[in-house]
Amino acid sequence: MQYTGSRYVGEFVDGRMEGSDAEYTLPTETKYVGEMKDGMFHGQGTLYFPSGSRYEAVWEKGLVVEGTYTFSDKLQYDAKHWHYCDGYDRRFFTERCDGLKAPGIAQLTNMDPPRKIPEGCYDCGDGFYNPTTRVVKDYKNRFLRSAVSGR
């Protein structure tokens, strides 16, 4: 794990991660909390993503048997009955829950109020890109990556 940048808190059996109260954190800060067996996700467990979303699932030998993805705004993904932003209803989830804004007040994103984008920068989904410095910083102003080759 020291080679991959991951962290593990939990029990080991024969040198492998195993137990019902495991916590495995990836270098991306995505965190798995749940059961592990033979070094793999196995049993009940939840992946928590840095965006605030989560994936609760039953795992078998590292593979999902059944699971539910919930976005950070509490919208749950349902593959069979997915009617969010389809051809008939283009409202954001917050508009479906809280109602539409008054005429003349636009809602441009699901986040209300929207995230403030620093002057001269662009929101690229996981942070802000500054074309002057060619650097992407996350929403907490921490360095994510450089857009310059070799850096």
CSV table of C-alpha atoms in Angstrom, one decimal:
chain,number,residue,atom,x,y,z
A,1,MET,CA,0.0,0.0,0.0
A,2,GLN,CA,2.9,2.3,0.6
A,3,TYR,CA,3.7,2.0,-3.1
A,4,THR,CA,0.2,2.9,-4.3
A,5,GLY,CA,-0.5,5.7,-1.8
A,6,SER,CA,-3.5,3.9,-0.3
A,7,ARG,CA,-4.2,3.6,3.4
A,8,TYR,CA,-5.8,0.7,5.3
A,9,VAL,CA,-7.2,0.6,8.8
A,10,GLY,CA,-8.4,-2.8,9.9
A,11,GLU,CA,-7.5,-6.4,10.5
A,12,PHE,CA,-5.1,-8.6,8.6
A,13,VAL,CA,-5.4,-12.4,8.3
A,14,ASP,CA,-2.4,-14.2,6.9
A,15,GLY,CA,-1.0,-10.8,5.7
A,16,ARG,CA,-4.2,-9.9,3.8
A,17,MET,CA,-6.7,-7.2,4.6
A,18,GLU,CA,-9.7,-8.9,6.1
A,19,GLY,CA,-12.5,-8.1,8.6
A,20,SER,CA,-15.9,-6.6,9.0
A,21,ASP,CA,-14.8,-3.1,10.1
A,22,ALA,CA,-12.3,-2.2,7.4
A,23,GLU,CA,-11.5,1.2,6.0
A,24,TYR,CA,-9.5,1.5,2.8
A,25,THR,CA,-8.6,4.9,1.4
A,26,LEU,CA,-7.3,5.3,-2.2
A,27,PRO,CA,-4.9,8.1,-3.2
A,28,THR,CA,-7.9,10.0,-4.8
A,29,GLU,CA,-9.4,10.2,-1.3
A,30,THR,CA,-12.2,7.8,-2.3
A,31,LYS,CA,-12.8,5.7,0.8
A,32,TYR,CA,-14.2,2.2,1.2
A,33,VAL,CA,-15.8,1.3,4.5
A,34,GLY,CA,-17.1,-2.2,5.1
A,35,GLU,CA,-16.2,-5.8,5.0
A,36,MET,CA,-13.1,-7.3,3.3
A,37,LYS,CA,-12.0,-10.8,2.7
A,38,ASP,CA,-8.7,-12.1,1.3
A,39,GLY,CA,-7.7,-8.5,0.4
A,40,MET,CA,-10.8,-7.6,-1.5
A,41,PHE,CA,-14.1,-5.9,-0.9
A,42,HIS,CA,-16.4,-8.7,0.2
A,43,GLY,CA,-19.8,-8.4,1.9
A,44,GLN,CA,-21.5,-5.1,2.8
A,45,GLY,CA,-19.5,-2.0,2.0
A,46,THR,CA,-19.8,1.6,0.9
A,47,LEU,CA,-17.5,3.7,-1.4
A,48,TYR,CA,-17.4,7.4,-0.4
A,49,PHE,CA,-16.3,9.8,-3.1
A,50,PRO,CA,-14.6,13.2,-2.5
A,51,SER,CA,-17.5,14.8,-4.4
A,52,GLY,CA,-19.9,13.7,-1.5
A,53,SER,CA,-21.5,10.9,-3.5
A,54,ARG,CA,-21.5,7.3,-2.4
A,55,TYR,CA,-22.0,3.8,-3.7
A,56,GLU,CA,-23.5,1.3,-1.2
A,57,ALA,CA,-23.2,-2.3,-2.3
A,58,VAL,CA,-22.9,-6.0,-1.6
A,59,TRP,CA,-19.5,-7.2,-2.9
A,60,GLU,CA,-18.2,-10.6,-3.7
A,61,LYS,CA,-14.5,-11.2,-4.3
A,62,GLY,CA,-14.1,-7.5,-5.2
A,63,LEU,CA,-17.0,-7.3,-7.6
A,64,VAL,CA,-20.4,-5.7,-7.1
A,65,VAL,CA,-23.3,-8.1,-6.7
A,66,GLU,CA,-25.9,-5.3,-6.1
A,67,GLY,CA,-25.5,-1.6,-5.3
A,68,THR,CA,-27.0,1.9,-5.1
A,69,TYR,CA,-25.3,5.1,-6.2
A,70,THR,CA,-26.4,8.3,-4.4
A,71,PHE,CA,-25.2,11.7,-5.7
A,72,SER,CA,-24.0,14.3,-3.3
A,73,ASP,CA,-27.4,16.1,-3.5
A,74,LYS,CA,-29.1,12.8,-2.3
A,75,LEU,CA,-30.5,11.9,-5.7
A,76,GLN,CA,-30.3,8.1,-6.1
A,77,TYR,CA,-29.5,6.6,-9.4
A,78,ASP,CA,-32.1,4.0,-10.6
A,79,ALA,CA,-31.2,2.3,-13.9
A,80,LYS,CA,-34.7,0.9,-14.5
A,81,HIS,CA,-36.6,4.1,-13.6
A,82,TRP,CA,-34.2,7.0,-14.4
A,83,HIS,CA,-36.2,10.1,-15.3
A,84,TYR,CA,-33.7,12.8,-14.3
A,85,CYS,CA,-32.9,15.2,-17.1
A,86,ASP,CA,-34.5,13.0,-19.8
A,87,GLY,CA,-36.2,14.3,-22.9
A,88,TYR,CA,-39.4,15.1,-21.1
A,89,ASP,CA,-38.2,16.8,-17.9
A,90,ARG,CA,-35.0,18.9,-18.1
A,91,ARG,CA,-35.2,20.3,-14.5
A,92,PHE,CA,-32.3,19.9,-12.1
A,93,PHE,CA,-32.8,17.7,-9.1
A,94,THR,CA,-32.9,20.7,-6.8
A,95,GLU,CA,-35.6,22.2,-9.0
A,96,ARG,CA,-37.6,19.0,-8.7
A,97,CYS,CA,-37.2,19.0,-4.9
A,98,ASP,CA,-37.5,22.7,-4.2
A,99,GLY,CA,-39.5,24.0,-7.1
A,100,LEU,CA,-38.7,26.4,-10.0
A,101,LYS,CA,-37.2,29.9,-9.5
A,102,ALA,CA,-39.4,32.9,-10.2
A,103,PRO,CA,-39.5,34.1,-13.8
A,104,GLY,CA,-36.3,35.9,-14.7
A,105,ILE,CA,-34.1,34.1,-12.2
A,106,ALA,CA,-32.0,31.5,-14.0
A,107,GLN,CA,-30.7,28.3,-12.4
A,108,LEU,CA,-27.7,27.3,-14.5
A,109,THR,CA,-26.5,24.3,-12.4
A,110,ASN,CA,-27.9,21.8,-9.9
A,111,MET,CA,-25.9,23.5,-7.2
A,112,ASP,CA,-27.9,26.4,-5.9
A,113,PRO,CA,-26.4,28.9,-5.3
A,114,PRO,CA,-23.8,28.0,-7.9
A,115,ARG,CA,-20.1,27.7,-7.1
A,116,LYS,CA,-18.2,31.0,-7.5
A,117,ILE,CA,-15.6,30.6,-10.3
A,118,PRO,CA,-12.5,32.7,-9.8
A,119,GLU,CA,-12.0,35.5,-12.4
A,120,GLY,CA,-10.4,34.2,-15.6
A,121,CYS,CA,-10.7,30.5,-14.6
A,122,TYR,CA,-12.9,27.7,-15.8
A,123,ASP,CA,-14.8,25.0,-13.8
A,124,CYS,CA,-13.6,21.6,-15.2
A,125,GLY,CA,-15.6,19.3,-13.0
A,126,ASP,CA,-13.1,18.5,-10.3
A,127,GLY,CA,-11.6,22.0,-9.8
A,128,PHE,CA,-10.8,25.3,-11.5
A,129,TYR,CA,-8.4,25.6,-14.4
A,130,ASN,CA,-6.4,28.8,-14.7
A,131,PRO,CA,-5.3,29.3,-18.3
A,132,THR,CA,-2.6,31.8,-17.3
A,133,THR,CA,-0.8,29.4,-14.9
A,134,ARG,CA,-2.1,26.2,-16.8
A,135,VAL,CA,-2.8,24.6,-13.4
A,136,VAL,CA,-6.0,22.9,-12.1
A,137,LYS,CA,-6.7,23.4,-8.4
A,138,ASP,CA,-9.5,21.6,-6.6
A,139,TYR,CA,-12.4,23.5,-5.0
A,140,LYS,CA,-10.5,23.9,-1.8
A,141,ASN,CA,-7.6,25.6,-3.7
A,142,ARG,CA,-5.3,22.6,-3.5
A,143,PHE,CA,-3.1,21.7,-6.5
A,144,LEU,CA,-4.5,18.9,-8.6
A,145,ARG,CA,-2.5,18.9,-11.8
A,146,SER,CA,-0.6,20.9,-14.4
A,147,ALA,CA,-1.7,21.2,-18.0
A,148,VAL,CA,1.9,21.5,-19.1
A,149,SER,CA,3.5,18.4,-20.4
A,150,GLY,CA,6.2,16.8,-18.1
A,151,ARG,CA,5.0,18.5,-14.9
